[in-house]
Every structure is written in C-alpha cells, then in structure tokens.
Amino acid sequence: YGPEGVKYVQISPSQDHIKGKAWWTSYQPVSYKLNSKLGTEAEFKNMIQTCKAQKVGIIVDAVINHTTGADNKDTVGVGGSKYDAAKQSYPDAGYTKEDFHQIAEDINTYRKADVVWTHRLVGLLDLDTSQPHVQQVLGKYFAKLIYMGVAGFRVDAAKHMSPADVKGIKEAAAQASGMKPEDIWWMQETIGFPDQDPKIQPDQYIGTGEVNEFEYSYRLRNYFYGSIENLKHITDKLIPSNKAAIFVTNWDTERDNATRVLTYKDGDRYELANAFMLAYPYGTPNIYSGYKFTQRDVGAPGATDTSVPDATCGKDSQWQCTQRWTSIRGMVGFYNAVQGTKVTQWQDDDDNNIAFSRGNKGFLAINNTDNVQKVSYKTDIPDGEYCNVYVSRTCGKTVVVSGGKVVTTIPAHSAVALHIKAVKSFYDGAAVHKILLIMTGITVILIVIVAVRYKKRSIDPVQLQKQH
Ligand code: LM2
Ligand code: CA
C-alpha cells in the first residue's frame, strides 16, 4: 500500500468478541483485549509496525456503544475474555450491571434522540456512556491503541451516543494518551436521515471529529443510474469537506442498503463512482474492500467460529480485492497527484458524459453510457502524452493533450484519467529504453566525428553521452 500512495488502512474491530461464523460477531465486544477472530495481539502489533514502516497508518474501528446481544448465552469470547450477558457482567472489560443503561428495550423510534442514545441497538446491551467509569475504560482502550501506533479511529454507532458522551470519551482518551483531543483522528459513524430527530444528525457530531456523509453515497448511486451531470452538485448542502468521511459503500450499506448505494455487484458503475470519488475534491475518501456474498450474514471466506483465514486475491478469490483493481490503483495515484487544486473546466452533455480538470494537474472524463463516445474536452493540464491510469497500470493506453484539448474516444462505462505524474515520456520504462537505443546510435556517430576532429584529445564517451 505504501508505494501505491495509500495513506491509511481501516481494519475491522480489533476487540475480543463473541464466537460465531457471521461477520458481525466483530461488532459484539466482550472486552478490550486485542485477540479476535482476525488475529492475536502480537499479530496486530506486527501489522501496525509493518504498515508504519511503509508510512501507512492503521485506523481502528472502535465498538464502544455496546457489548453483546442481551440474550447471548455463551460465556467466553474468541480471545478468552469471560462474560455473562444475562448478568450484564464483563469482568475483563471492567463492566458490571451499573455500567449499562437499564432500559431493557430496543430502539423503537428515531424521532427521539434520547431513545436512540439510551435504548438497545438491535438487542445489544447499551453502555451508559455518560458515566465517568465507562468513559475511563474506553479512554484507556484508545490510549493503548495510540501507544501501539494506531493512527486514528472509526467510531462505531456514534449516533447511538449523545455528542456530550462522545466528547467525554474522546477527552478521556486524550487524557490517558497525553494527546490533545483535537489531535486524535476520530471518524464517526452517524447515519443521517432528514426525518429523524435533528439532535442525532451528523452535523451534531462535527464538534468531536469527522462524520460519515452517507448522503454522498446515495447521490452517487442516484446519479450513476440517472445522469452523472448531477455530480457537479454532489456536495450541495452536505457536511463541510474537512469534516466529511466518504465512501461509495461500506459493509453495512452493501448488505442492507444495496438499493441506495453502489456495490461491487453494480460492476462498471461502482468502479466509475470510486474513480469519481478519488478525483473530485470533497471529504476523506475511503475505498471499501470486502468479500463477495449472496447471504447477508455469511462470514468471510473460510471463517470459523473463532478464526478468519488470510485474504487472498487472484483468480477464483471470493474477496473483492478492490484495492488491486487497475482503476483504483491508478486513481489513488491521481488523488495524490492533484492535491491542492480545485475543479476547473467542468464540462458535461447534460446527461452521462462529464469531464473536469483538477487545475493543471489532473483530468478526468467519464462516459457513463452504453455506447462508445467520441469526445473533445478542454483541459488545464499541459499538452503532452499521458497514461490513462483508469485503464492501464503500465501506461499501455495513452491519451494526447494538444492545444489544451483532449480529443479521444471513451468506451461505454469507462473513463479517461490523466495526471501530471503519469506522463508517457522520456522517463517511463518503454520510452527510456528506446531513447537510450537511439542515443547510443547517435553517440557512436558523434564519437566518430569528434574523434576525427580532436584526434589527439581523448574524450570520455560517457561524458559525451551526458552532454548530449
Ligand atoms: C454499526 N454501526 O453503527 C456497524 O457498522 C454495524 O455493522 C453493526 O451491526 C452495528 N453498528 C452494531 O455495532 C452489525 C450487524 C447486525 C448485528 C450487529 C451485532 O449489521 O446484524 O446484529 O452487528 O453483531 C446481530 C444480528 C441481530 C441481533 C444482534 C444481537 O444480526 O439480529 O439482534 O446481533 O444479538 C437481535
Ligand atoms: Ca447508546
């Protein structure tokens, strides 16, 4: 990931949790020990160090609103932590019954913030996150992860804790780690719905950190199945860019909201939407990579009640391996190359062809129709021959910018993505090879000529080559 320009990797929850084959067992913690289905504490540490050495930070998904389902009958977590859901006792976490909200009811309305904060989310025992003891337990957990080198956090179910509680928890984390609260990267899951209580909307949580902007994902789907010319307004009335964490989908929406978001099952549109997200300046983009599934609850390929085998990519793999797609890798490079620029030269055909530049650093054109499209777009990137990083990783496909214009054809549901760090030139592998060959030829001739003229001087051919 490091050499590819990926800056952070968000991982599934790292806490000890209930046993079971389903993927969502990771969302039922039994303590804050770091042995889980996904590995041991030692492996976790090793991952952090390995990634850090390549300048890749780890973001931990912190499940802090609740513990297990109230009706869970087991007594030992995957990592060995003891618990008793009936007694609301989680000794390895340091929780007793007093640490939980004592309303034994599920959330039955989203029109009352208080209910959403204090009732149980799908039957999960709800921590009383207003209590100093709970905040301290959680603060220590965050501090431990920070000391281990973790770069930031995704805060699960933030919407189910009041902004005041979340603030208290973050302050406890700051105190325990010696950091300032504002220096802890805190990405909060706050699914907004306009008809729900205003007090649980994403904008209520931006005081403590970033929030997930789900509306961005919904718009992407609407536009890619409607007209992508609308993308020019995609950020209208959304959370401010510096507070928004965005994605095309995540593990929840690809299962429970597949009619509202794009997923790997949407093929080209999904790929194009990810490219757009990486090309257009808004929020912190997250690329999601999970596994293929037909049933909602089925765990990762090969999962047992207590383990998940390493992911594999390649032919026949059940993993999506989004991070290996040519277009994604190309667009990660694009994202990094165009930082600091704005959108310029927006062009569209009022329907499903769009193009824009990122100042003089990048250019993206998308054809979201079923037909090949001949295009002629203006661009602010300098004239030259560029690699189309959406379709090739080796500069196998190039597009020429001439007279400030891109004149080319774009296949159905494909894109042209050009940026100044991927130019077909002197410096790219194939070209350098050819140029060296030509130069060698010229050099030989020059040496001959020079040798005739300055017979008596010895000229170092290497020097000559350099001057040339
Ligand atoms: C999240 N964000 O707020 C996660 O992104 C989401 O994946 C989690 O739900 C949820 N919050 C709680 O952390 C998943 C999954 C649920 C699953 C829960 C708990 O989507 O289906 O609920 O994790 O593991 C499961 C059962 C549900 C049952 C519950 C409690 O599906 O039927 O409710 O466990 O036993 C009785
Ligand atoms: Ca709660």
Short mmCIF file of C-alpha atoms and ligand atoms in Angstrom, two decimals:
data_model
loop_
_atom_site.label_atom_id
_atom_site.label_comp_id
_atom_site.label_asym_id
_atom_site.label_seq_id
_atom_site.Cartn_x
_atom_site.Cartn_y
_atom_site.Cartn_z
CA TYR A 1 0.00 0.00 0.00
CA GLY A 2 2.71 2.46 0.89
CA PRO A 3 4.41 2.67 -2.51
CA GLU A 4 0.95 2.83 -4.11
CA GLY A 5 0.13 6.02 -2.22
CA VAL A 6 -2.43 4.58 0.18
CA LYS A 7 -2.10 6.51 3.44
CA TYR A 8 -4.29 4.57 5.86
CA VAL A 9 -5.98 1.22 6.19
CA GLN A 10 -9.11 0.92 8.30
CA ILE A 11 -9.49 -2.51 9.82
CA SER A 12 -12.40 -4.46 11.28
CA PRO A 13 -12.88 -4.14 15.05
CA SER A 14 -9.86 -5.37 16.98
CA GLN A 15 -11.58 -6.13 20.29
CA ASP A 16 -12.22 -9.57 21.73
CA HIS A 17 -15.76 -10.53 20.74
CA ILE A 18 -18.35 -13.30 20.67
CA LYS A 19 -17.76 -16.51 18.75
CA GLY A 20 -19.62 -17.33 15.56
CA LYS A 21 -19.16 -17.59 11.82
CA ALA A 22 -21.11 -14.44 10.90
CA TRP A 23 -19.06 -11.35 10.05
CA TRP A 24 -20.92 -9.24 12.59
CA THR A 25 -19.60 -11.12 15.62
CA SER A 26 -16.84 -8.48 15.49
CA TYR A 27 -19.48 -5.91 16.47
CA GLN A 28 -20.24 -7.63 19.79
CA PRO A 29 -17.22 -6.95 22.01
CA VAL A 30 -16.71 -8.75 25.31
CA SER A 31 -13.57 -6.88 26.40
CA TYR A 32 -10.87 -4.60 25.06
CA LYS A 33 -8.26 -7.30 24.75
CA LEU A 34 -6.78 -7.45 21.30
CA ASN A 35 -7.25 -11.10 20.47
CA SER A 36 -10.01 -11.58 17.94
CA LYS A 37 -11.10 -13.75 15.04
CA LEU A 38 -8.80 -11.70 12.88
CA GLY A 39 -5.65 -12.36 14.86
CA THR A 40 -3.71 -12.13 18.09
CA GLU A 41 -2.40 -9.03 19.80
CA ALA A 42 1.11 -9.92 18.60
CA GLU A 43 -0.10 -10.12 15.00
CA PHE A 44 -1.95 -6.86 15.43
CA LYS A 45 1.21 -5.14 16.67
CA ASN A 46 3.18 -6.59 13.83
CA MET A 47 0.67 -5.27 11.31
CA ILE A 48 0.89 -1.76 12.75
CA GLN A 49 4.69 -1.80 12.66
CA THR A 50 4.89 -3.27 9.18
CA CYS A 51 2.49 -0.70 7.80
CA LYS A 52 4.11 2.15 9.68
CA ALA A 53 7.46 1.29 8.12
CA GLN A 54 5.81 1.94 4.75
CA LYS A 55 4.12 5.12 6.01
CA VAL A 56 0.70 3.51 6.13
CA GLY A 57 -1.38 4.24 9.23
CA ILE A 58 -3.90 1.87 10.77
CA ILE A 59 -7.39 3.11 11.62
CA VAL A 60 -9.20 1.03 14.22
CA ASP A 61 -12.96 0.53 14.14
CA ALA A 62 -13.87 1.09 17.81
CA VAL A 63 -17.09 -0.53 19.03
CA ILE A 64 -17.85 1.46 22.16
CA ASN A 65 -21.61 1.94 22.34
CA HIS A 66 -22.44 -1.57 23.45
CA THR A 67 -21.21 -5.04 24.27
CA THR A 68 -23.05 -8.23 23.22
CA GLY A 69 -26.64 -9.10 22.50
CA ALA A 70 -28.58 -9.20 25.78
CA ASP A 71 -29.68 -12.76 25.09
CA ASN A 72 -26.20 -14.12 24.33
CA LYS A 73 -25.75 -17.42 26.18
CA ASP A 74 -22.03 -18.04 25.74
CA THR A 75 -19.50 -17.21 28.48
CA VAL A 76 -16.13 -16.87 26.75
CA GLY A 77 -15.07 -14.67 23.83
CA VAL A 78 -12.83 -15.67 20.94
CA GLY A 79 -9.82 -14.27 22.77
CA GLY A 80 -10.69 -15.88 26.13
CA SER A 81 -12.42 -12.98 27.89
CA LYS A 82 -15.17 -14.11 30.26
CA TYR A 83 -18.63 -12.61 30.26
CA ASP A 84 -22.23 -13.18 31.28
CA ALA A 85 -24.77 -11.22 29.26
CA ALA A 86 -27.70 -12.19 31.50
CA LYS A 87 -25.90 -10.62 34.48
CA GLN A 88 -24.50 -7.80 32.34
CA SER A 89 -21.11 -8.73 33.63
CA TYR A 90 -17.94 -8.26 31.54
CA PRO A 91 -15.10 -8.61 34.06
CA ASP A 92 -12.28 -8.49 31.50
CA ALA A 93 -13.60 -5.17 30.28
CA GLY A 94 -14.26 -3.95 33.82
CA TYR A 95 -18.03 -3.63 33.43
CA THR A 96 -20.81 -4.59 35.78
CA LYS A 97 -24.53 -4.02 35.51
CA GLU A 98 -24.17 -0.41 36.74
CA ASP A 99 -22.27 0.44 33.60
CA PHE A 100 -25.23 -0.20 31.31
CA HIS A 101 -28.42 1.67 30.58
CA GLN A 102 -31.10 -0.20 32.41
CA ILE A 103 -33.88 0.27 29.90
CA ALA A 104 -34.36 -3.25 28.59
CA GLU A 105 -35.86 -2.04 25.34
CA ASP A 106 -34.69 -1.82 21.78
CA ILE A 107 -34.67 1.49 19.94
CA ASN A 108 -38.23 1.81 18.71
CA THR A 109 -38.17 5.33 17.30
CA TYR A 110 -35.59 7.57 15.67
CA ARG A 111 -37.63 10.69 16.28
CA LYS A 112 -36.45 10.96 19.89
CA ALA A 113 -32.71 11.37 20.36
CA ASP A 114 -32.87 10.16 23.94
CA VAL A 115 -34.28 6.82 22.88
CA VAL A 116 -31.63 6.40 20.18
CA TRP A 117 -28.90 7.12 22.74
CA THR A 118 -30.07 5.04 25.68
CA HIS A 119 -32.05 2.11 24.27
CA ARG A 120 -30.59 -1.04 22.80
CA LEU A 121 -29.49 -1.15 19.19
CA VAL A 122 -30.73 -4.50 17.78
CA GLY A 123 -30.77 -6.02 21.27
CA LEU A 124 -27.17 -5.07 22.13
CA LEU A 125 -26.50 -4.20 25.79
CA ASP A 126 -26.15 -0.44 25.79
CA LEU A 127 -23.29 1.07 27.76
CA ASP A 128 -24.09 4.08 29.89
CA THR A 129 -21.54 6.20 28.09
CA SER A 130 -22.30 9.21 30.28
CA GLN A 131 -20.64 7.52 33.26
CA PRO A 132 -17.08 8.55 34.13
CA HIS A 133 -16.14 4.91 34.73
CA VAL A 134 -17.27 3.83 31.26
CA GLN A 135 -15.54 6.82 29.71
CA GLN A 136 -12.33 5.95 31.52
CA VAL A 137 -12.41 2.31 30.47
CA LEU A 138 -12.88 3.39 26.88
CA GLY A 139 -10.29 6.15 27.19
CA LYS A 140 -7.71 3.58 28.29
CA TYR A 141 -8.56 1.38 25.34
CA PHE A 142 -8.00 4.24 22.92
CA ALA A 143 -4.79 5.22 24.67
CA LYS A 144 -3.44 1.70 24.46
CA LEU A 145 -4.06 1.68 20.72
CA ILE A 146 -2.47 5.09 20.31
CA TYR A 147 0.62 3.89 22.17
CA MET A 148 0.75 0.89 19.88
CA GLY A 149 0.98 3.27 16.95
CA VAL A 150 -2.57 3.35 15.64
CA ALA A 151 -3.21 6.45 13.50
CA GLY A 152 -6.89 7.03 14.14
CA PHE A 153 -10.33 5.68 14.81
CA ARG A 154 -13.64 4.97 13.20
CA VAL A 155 -16.18 5.35 15.98
CA ASP A 156 -18.89 2.74 15.54
CA ALA A 157 -22.50 3.69 16.19
CA ALA A 158 -21.59 7.25 17.23
CA LYS A 159 -25.19 8.23 16.56
CA HIS A 160 -26.22 5.99 19.45
CA MET A 161 -24.25 8.02 21.98
CA SER A 162 -25.02 11.66 22.73
CA PRO A 163 -22.50 14.21 21.40
CA ALA A 164 -21.75 15.06 25.05
CA ASP A 165 -20.92 11.41 25.82
CA VAL A 166 -18.75 11.12 22.74
CA LYS A 167 -16.92 14.28 23.78
CA GLY A 168 -16.38 12.84 27.27
CA ILE A 169 -14.99 9.61 25.84
CA LYS A 170 -12.66 11.45 23.50
CA GLU A 171 -11.43 13.63 26.35
CA ALA A 172 -10.77 10.52 28.43
CA ALA A 173 -8.81 9.10 25.50
CA ALA A 174 -6.81 12.32 25.26
CA GLN A 175 -6.11 12.34 28.98
CA ALA A 176 -5.00 8.70 29.04
CA SER A 177 -2.77 9.09 25.98
CA GLY A 178 -1.36 12.53 26.69
CA MET A 179 -2.68 13.82 23.38
CA LYS A 180 -4.89 16.81 22.70
CA PRO A 181 -8.43 15.77 21.80
CA GLU A 182 -8.23 17.68 18.52
CA ASP A 183 -5.13 15.71 17.54
CA ILE A 184 -6.88 12.36 17.70
CA TRP A 185 -8.33 11.38 14.33
CA TRP A 186 -11.90 10.47 15.08
CA MET A 187 -14.19 9.37 12.23
CA GLN A 188 -17.72 8.97 13.48
CA GLU A 189 -20.44 6.79 12.07
CA THR A 190 -23.53 8.97 12.07
CA ILE A 191 -26.12 7.92 9.53
CA GLY A 192 -28.26 10.95 8.78
CA PHE A 193 -31.92 10.73 7.87
CA PRO A 194 -33.76 14.01 7.40
CA ASP A 195 -36.95 12.80 9.10
CA GLN A 196 -35.17 11.72 12.29
CA ASP A 197 -34.54 13.84 15.38
CA PRO A 198 -32.30 16.80 14.46
CA LYS A 199 -30.21 16.02 17.57
CA ILE A 200 -28.90 12.78 16.05
CA GLN A 201 -27.96 14.18 12.64
CA PRO A 202 -24.30 14.16 11.50
CA ASP A 203 -23.88 17.92 11.94
CA GLN A 204 -24.40 17.49 15.69
CA TYR A 205 -21.20 15.44 15.91
CA ILE A 206 -18.70 17.53 13.96
CA GLY A 207 -17.51 19.11 17.20
CA THR A 208 -15.64 15.89 18.05
CA GLY A 209 -14.34 14.91 14.61
CA GLU A 210 -15.23 13.80 11.12
CA VAL A 211 -18.56 12.22 10.30
CA ASN A 212 -19.55 9.76 7.62
CA GLU A 213 -21.58 11.53 4.97
CA PHE A 214 -23.92 8.77 3.79
CA GLU A 215 -25.85 11.16 1.58
CA TYR A 216 -22.80 11.34 -0.68
CA SER A 217 -23.04 7.58 -1.29
CA TYR A 218 -26.78 7.76 -2.01
CA ARG A 219 -26.27 10.57 -4.51
CA LEU A 220 -23.55 8.63 -6.28
CA ARG A 221 -25.94 5.77 -6.87
CA ASN A 222 -28.79 8.01 -7.99
CA TYR A 223 -26.63 9.84 -10.46
CA PHE A 224 -24.85 6.81 -11.88
CA TYR A 225 -28.25 5.24 -12.54
CA GLY A 226 -29.64 8.60 -13.69
CA SER A 227 -27.44 11.36 -15.11
CA ILE A 228 -23.93 11.93 -13.88
CA GLU A 229 -24.04 15.58 -14.96
CA ASN A 230 -25.60 15.98 -11.49
CA LEU A 231 -22.24 15.15 -9.98
CA LYS A 232 -21.31 18.80 -10.31
CA HIS A 233 -23.75 19.48 -7.46
CA ILE A 234 -22.96 16.38 -5.41
CA THR A 235 -21.68 18.28 -2.40
CA ASP A 236 -24.62 20.70 -2.13
CA LYS A 237 -25.79 21.02 1.47
CA LEU A 238 -23.53 18.23 2.67
CA ILE A 239 -21.27 18.31 5.70
CA PRO A 240 -18.25 20.64 5.11
CA SER A 241 -15.49 18.90 3.21
CA ASN A 242 -12.97 18.93 6.04
CA LYS A 243 -15.46 17.14 8.30
CA ALA A 244 -16.73 14.54 5.86
CA ALA A 245 -15.54 10.94 5.57
CA ILE A 246 -16.97 9.39 2.42
CA PHE A 247 -17.23 6.07 0.61
CA VAL A 248 -19.18 4.52 -2.24
CA THR A 249 -20.26 1.73 0.09
CA ASN A 250 -19.28 0.05 3.32
CA TRP A 251 -20.02 -3.42 4.72
CA ASP A 252 -23.40 -2.34 6.09
CA THR A 253 -24.75 -0.48 3.11
CA GLU A 254 -23.65 -3.11 0.60
CA ARG A 255 -25.83 -5.55 2.54
CA ASP A 256 -28.71 -3.54 3.94
CA ASN A 257 -28.95 -0.60 1.55
CA ALA A 258 -27.92 -2.05 -1.76
CA THR A 259 -30.79 -0.22 -3.44
CA ARG A 260 -29.50 3.11 -2.17
CA VAL A 261 -25.77 2.72 -2.78
CA LEU A 262 -23.50 1.22 -5.44
CA THR A 263 -21.69 -2.00 -4.60
CA TYR A 264 -19.32 -4.39 -6.39
CA LYS A 265 -22.46 -6.00 -7.79
CA ASP A 266 -23.07 -2.87 -9.85
CA GLY A 267 -19.92 -3.52 -11.90
CA ASP A 268 -18.69 -0.63 -14.06
CA ARG A 269 -20.81 1.97 -12.30
CA TYR A 270 -19.25 1.03 -8.97
CA GLU A 271 -15.78 1.31 -10.42
CA LEU A 272 -16.54 4.67 -12.03
CA ALA A 273 -18.09 6.03 -8.84
CA ASN A 274 -14.95 5.14 -6.90
CA ALA A 275 -12.87 6.88 -9.55
CA PHE A 276 -15.03 9.98 -9.31
CA MET A 277 -14.77 9.99 -5.53
CA LEU A 278 -10.97 9.88 -5.75
CA ALA A 279 -10.84 12.56 -8.42
CA TYR A 280 -13.29 15.10 -7.04
CA PRO A 281 -12.19 17.27 -4.12
CA TYR A 282 -14.52 16.55 -1.21
CA GLY A 283 -14.05 14.84 2.15
CA THR A 284 -11.79 11.97 3.06
CA PRO A 285 -12.38 9.17 0.54
CA ASN A 286 -12.44 5.58 1.77
CA ILE A 287 -12.15 2.67 -0.65
CA TYR A 288 -14.04 -0.33 0.63
CA SER A 289 -12.79 -3.86 0.04
CA GLY A 290 -14.75 -6.82 1.37
CA TYR A 291 -15.76 -10.19 0.00
CA LYS A 292 -18.40 -11.43 -2.41
CA PHE A 293 -21.59 -12.69 -0.83
CA THR A 294 -25.13 -13.74 -1.55
CA GLN A 295 -26.36 -14.03 2.02
CA ARG A 296 -26.19 -11.10 4.39
CA ASP A 297 -24.77 -12.78 7.47
CA VAL A 298 -22.24 -15.14 5.92
CA GLY A 299 -18.76 -14.53 7.26
CA ALA A 300 -15.53 -14.02 5.33
CA PRO A 301 -14.31 -16.87 3.09
CA GLY A 302 -13.27 -19.81 5.25
CA ALA A 303 -14.33 -18.21 8.55
CA THR A 304 -14.85 -20.49 11.54
CA ASP A 305 -16.41 -19.58 14.89
CA THR A 306 -13.07 -18.28 16.07
CA SER A 307 -10.91 -17.51 13.04
CA VAL A 308 -10.75 -15.98 9.58
CA PRO A 309 -8.07 -17.17 7.14
CA ASP A 310 -5.86 -14.58 5.43
CA ALA A 311 -7.46 -12.85 2.49
CA THR A 312 -6.27 -13.86 -0.95
CA CYS A 313 -6.55 -12.00 -4.22
CA GLY A 314 -6.41 -13.52 -7.65
CA LYS A 315 -8.46 -15.70 -9.91
CA ASP A 316 -11.27 -17.55 -8.09
CA SER A 317 -10.81 -15.48 -4.94
CA GLN A 318 -14.00 -14.73 -3.05
CA TRP A 319 -12.52 -11.46 -1.88
CA GLN A 320 -13.40 -8.31 -3.79
CA CYS A 321 -9.78 -7.09 -3.73
CA THR A 322 -10.90 -3.60 -4.75
CA GLN A 323 -7.50 -2.27 -3.74
CA ARG A 324 -5.89 -4.26 -6.53
CA TRP A 325 -8.09 -3.04 -9.34
CA THR A 326 -6.17 -1.18 -12.01
CA SER A 327 -8.59 1.74 -11.92
CA ILE A 328 -8.41 2.09 -8.14
CA ARG A 329 -4.63 1.97 -8.06
CA GLY A 330 -4.50 4.47 -10.88
CA MET A 331 -6.94 6.78 -9.15
CA VAL A 332 -5.07 6.62 -5.84
CA GLY A 333 -2.10 7.97 -7.78
CA PHE A 334 -4.36 10.59 -9.33
CA TYR A 335 -5.69 11.61 -5.92
CA ASN A 336 -2.20 12.18 -4.58
CA ALA A 337 -1.00 13.97 -7.72
CA VAL A 338 -3.78 16.58 -7.77
CA GLN A 339 -3.81 17.61 -4.10
CA GLY A 340 -4.06 21.36 -3.62
CA THR A 341 -6.00 22.03 -6.82
CA LYS A 342 -9.61 22.91 -7.47
CA VAL A 343 -12.07 21.69 -10.06
CA THR A 344 -11.71 23.64 -13.30
CA GLN A 345 -13.18 23.28 -16.79
CA TRP A 346 -16.26 21.28 -15.81
CA GLN A 347 -17.99 20.06 -18.97
CA ASP A 348 -20.94 17.76 -19.47
CA ASP A 349 -23.52 16.88 -22.09
CA ASP A 350 -26.46 17.38 -19.71
CA ASP A 351 -26.55 13.63 -19.33
CA ASN A 352 -23.98 10.89 -18.85
CA ASN A 353 -20.74 12.33 -20.15
CA ILE A 354 -18.69 14.56 -17.89
CA ALA A 355 -15.17 15.89 -17.73
CA PHE A 356 -13.23 18.18 -15.46
CA SER A 357 -9.69 19.17 -14.64
CA ARG A 358 -8.01 19.48 -11.29
CA GLY A 359 -6.25 22.71 -12.19
CA ASN A 360 -3.12 21.99 -14.19
CA LYS A 361 -2.51 18.64 -12.51
CA GLY A 362 -5.23 16.21 -13.50
CA PHE A 363 -8.08 15.49 -15.89
CA LEU A 364 -10.96 13.04 -15.61
CA ALA A 365 -13.62 12.23 -18.20
CA ILE A 366 -16.35 9.67 -17.60
CA ASN A 367 -18.61 8.05 -20.16
CA ASN A 368 -21.47 6.52 -18.20
CA THR A 369 -23.47 5.45 -21.25
CA ASP A 370 -23.84 2.13 -23.05
CA ASN A 371 -22.12 3.48 -26.15
CA VAL A 372 -18.61 4.42 -27.18
CA GLN A 373 -18.30 8.18 -27.02
CA LYS A 374 -16.21 10.48 -29.18
CA VAL A 375 -15.20 13.44 -27.04
CA SER A 376 -13.44 16.75 -27.37
CA TYR A 377 -12.86 18.35 -23.98
CA LYS A 378 -10.93 21.38 -22.85
CA THR A 379 -8.41 20.82 -20.09
CA ASP A 380 -6.00 22.81 -17.95
CA ILE A 381 -3.26 20.19 -17.87
CA PRO A 382 -0.24 20.92 -20.08
CA ASP A 383 -0.08 19.47 -23.58
CA GLY A 384 1.60 16.09 -23.78
CA GLU A 385 1.04 12.37 -23.97
CA TYR A 386 -0.43 10.99 -20.75
CA CYS A 387 -1.05 7.50 -19.41
CA ASN A 388 -4.75 6.72 -18.95
CA VAL A 389 -4.39 5.46 -15.39
CA TYR A 390 -8.03 4.31 -15.25
CA VAL A 391 -7.40 1.53 -17.75
CA SER A 392 -3.73 0.66 -17.56
CA ARG A 393 -1.13 0.36 -14.87
CA THR A 394 1.80 0.20 -17.26
CA CYS A 395 0.93 3.17 -19.44
CA GLY A 396 -0.33 0.72 -22.04
CA LYS A 397 -3.02 3.21 -23.07
CA THR A 398 -2.20 6.85 -23.60
CA VAL A 399 -4.17 9.96 -24.43
CA VAL A 400 -2.74 13.08 -26.02
CA VAL A 401 -3.48 16.58 -24.82
CA SER A 402 -2.92 19.05 -27.62
CA GLY A 403 -3.78 22.73 -27.77
CA GLY A 404 -5.38 22.41 -24.35
CA LYS A 405 -7.79 19.75 -25.62
CA VAL A 406 -8.41 16.08 -25.14
CA VAL A 407 -9.81 14.56 -28.31
CA THR A 408 -10.38 10.85 -27.95
CA THR A 409 -12.98 8.09 -27.71
CA ILE A 410 -14.12 6.61 -24.42
CA PRO A 411 -15.57 3.09 -24.34
CA ALA A 412 -19.01 2.53 -22.77
CA HIS A 413 -18.95 2.87 -18.97
CA SER A 414 -15.30 3.77 -18.89
CA ALA A 415 -13.10 6.76 -18.17
CA VAL A 416 -10.02 8.71 -19.11
CA ALA A 417 -7.92 9.72 -16.12
CA LEU A 418 -4.75 11.71 -16.74
CA HIS A 419 -2.38 13.39 -14.33
CA ILE A 420 0.99 15.03 -14.42
CA LYS A 421 2.75 12.24 -12.51
CA ALA A 422 1.89 9.71 -15.20
CA VAL A 423 3.24 11.05 -18.45
CA LYS A 424 4.35 8.96 -21.37
CA SER A 425 7.78 10.43 -21.93
CA PHE A 426 11.42 10.17 -21.72
CA TYR A 427 11.12 8.80 -18.23
CA ASP A 428 8.71 5.94 -18.49
CA GLY A 429 10.13 2.47 -18.87
CA ALA A 430 9.48 1.63 -22.52
CA ALA A 431 10.31 5.09 -23.79
CA VAL A 432 13.57 5.32 -21.86
CA HIS A 433 14.63 2.05 -23.40
CA LYS A 434 14.02 3.30 -26.92
CA ILE A 435 15.62 6.66 -26.30
CA LEU A 436 18.73 5.01 -24.92
CA LEU A 437 18.97 2.90 -28.02
CA ILE A 438 18.64 5.93 -30.25
CA MET A 439 21.13 7.83 -28.15
CA THR A 440 23.63 5.05 -28.34
CA GLY A 441 23.35 5.24 -32.10
CA ILE A 442 23.84 8.99 -32.13
CA THR A 443 26.62 8.78 -29.62
CA VAL A 444 28.56 6.35 -31.74
CA ILE A 445 28.27 8.67 -34.71
CA LEU A 446 29.27 11.66 -32.62
CA ILE A 447 32.26 9.90 -31.25
CA VAL A 448 33.39 9.15 -34.69
CA ILE A 449 33.02 12.74 -35.79
CA VAL A 450 34.58 14.17 -32.68
CA ALA A 451 37.35 11.69 -32.84
CA VAL A 452 38.21 12.83 -36.28
CA ARG A 453 38.26 16.48 -35.28
CA TYR A 454 40.09 16.14 -31.99
CA LYS A 455 42.19 13.20 -32.77
CA LYS A 456 44.64 13.91 -30.02
CA ARG A 457 42.22 14.54 -27.24
CA SER A 458 40.77 11.59 -25.50
CA ILE A 459 37.09 12.08 -24.97
CA ASP A 460 35.25 10.02 -22.50
CA PRO A 461 32.20 8.65 -24.34
CA VAL A 462 30.17 8.62 -21.12
CA GLN A 463 30.80 12.30 -20.69
CA LEU A 464 29.70 12.85 -24.22
CA GLN A 465 26.53 10.93 -23.69
CA LYS A 466 25.76 13.05 -20.65
CA GLN A 467 26.29 16.27 -22.51
CA HIS A 468 24.11 15.04 -25.30
C1 LM2 B 1 -22.62 -0.42 13.23
N1 LM2 B 1 -22.57 0.82 13.09
O1 LM2 B 1 -23.26 1.64 13.85
C2 LM2 B 1 -21.90 -1.36 12.37
O2 LM2 B 1 -21.36 -0.69 11.24
C3 LM2 B 1 -22.83 -2.47 12.03
O3 LM2 B 1 -22.22 -3.38 11.16
C4 LM2 B 1 -23.28 -3.14 13.31
O4 LM2 B 1 -24.30 -4.12 13.06
C5 LM2 B 1 -23.90 -2.15 14.29
N2 LM2 B 1 -23.41 -0.84 14.21
C6 LM2 B 1 -23.62 -2.60 15.71
O5 LM2 B 1 -22.26 -2.43 16.02
C7 LM2 B 1 -23.85 -5.43 12.84
C8 LM2 B 1 -24.86 -6.18 12.01
C9 LM2 B 1 -26.05 -6.66 12.84
C10 LM2 B 1 -25.57 -7.39 14.06
C11 LM2 B 1 -24.71 -6.41 14.87
C12 LM2 B 1 -24.17 -7.04 16.14
O6 LM2 B 1 -25.32 -5.36 10.94
O7 LM2 B 1 -26.81 -7.56 12.03
O8 LM2 B 1 -26.68 -7.82 14.82
O9 LM2 B 1 -23.57 -6.05 14.08
O10 LM2 B 1 -23.33 -8.12 15.86
C13 LM2 B 1 -26.72 -9.20 15.10
C14 LM2 B 1 -27.97 -9.85 14.48
C15 LM2 B 1 -29.21 -9.23 15.10
C16 LM2 B 1 -29.21 -9.40 16.63
C17 LM2 B 1 -27.90 -8.80 17.18
C18 LM2 B 1 -27.74 -9.02 18.68
O11 LM2 B 1 -27.97 -9.64 13.09
O12 LM2 B 1 -30.38 -9.90 14.56
O13 LM2 B 1 -30.32 -8.69 17.19
O14 LM2 B 1 -26.77 -9.40 16.52
O15 LM2 B 1 -27.68 -10.38 19.01
C19 LM2 B 1 -31.22 -9.43 17.98
CA CA B 2 -26.19 4.10 23.43
#
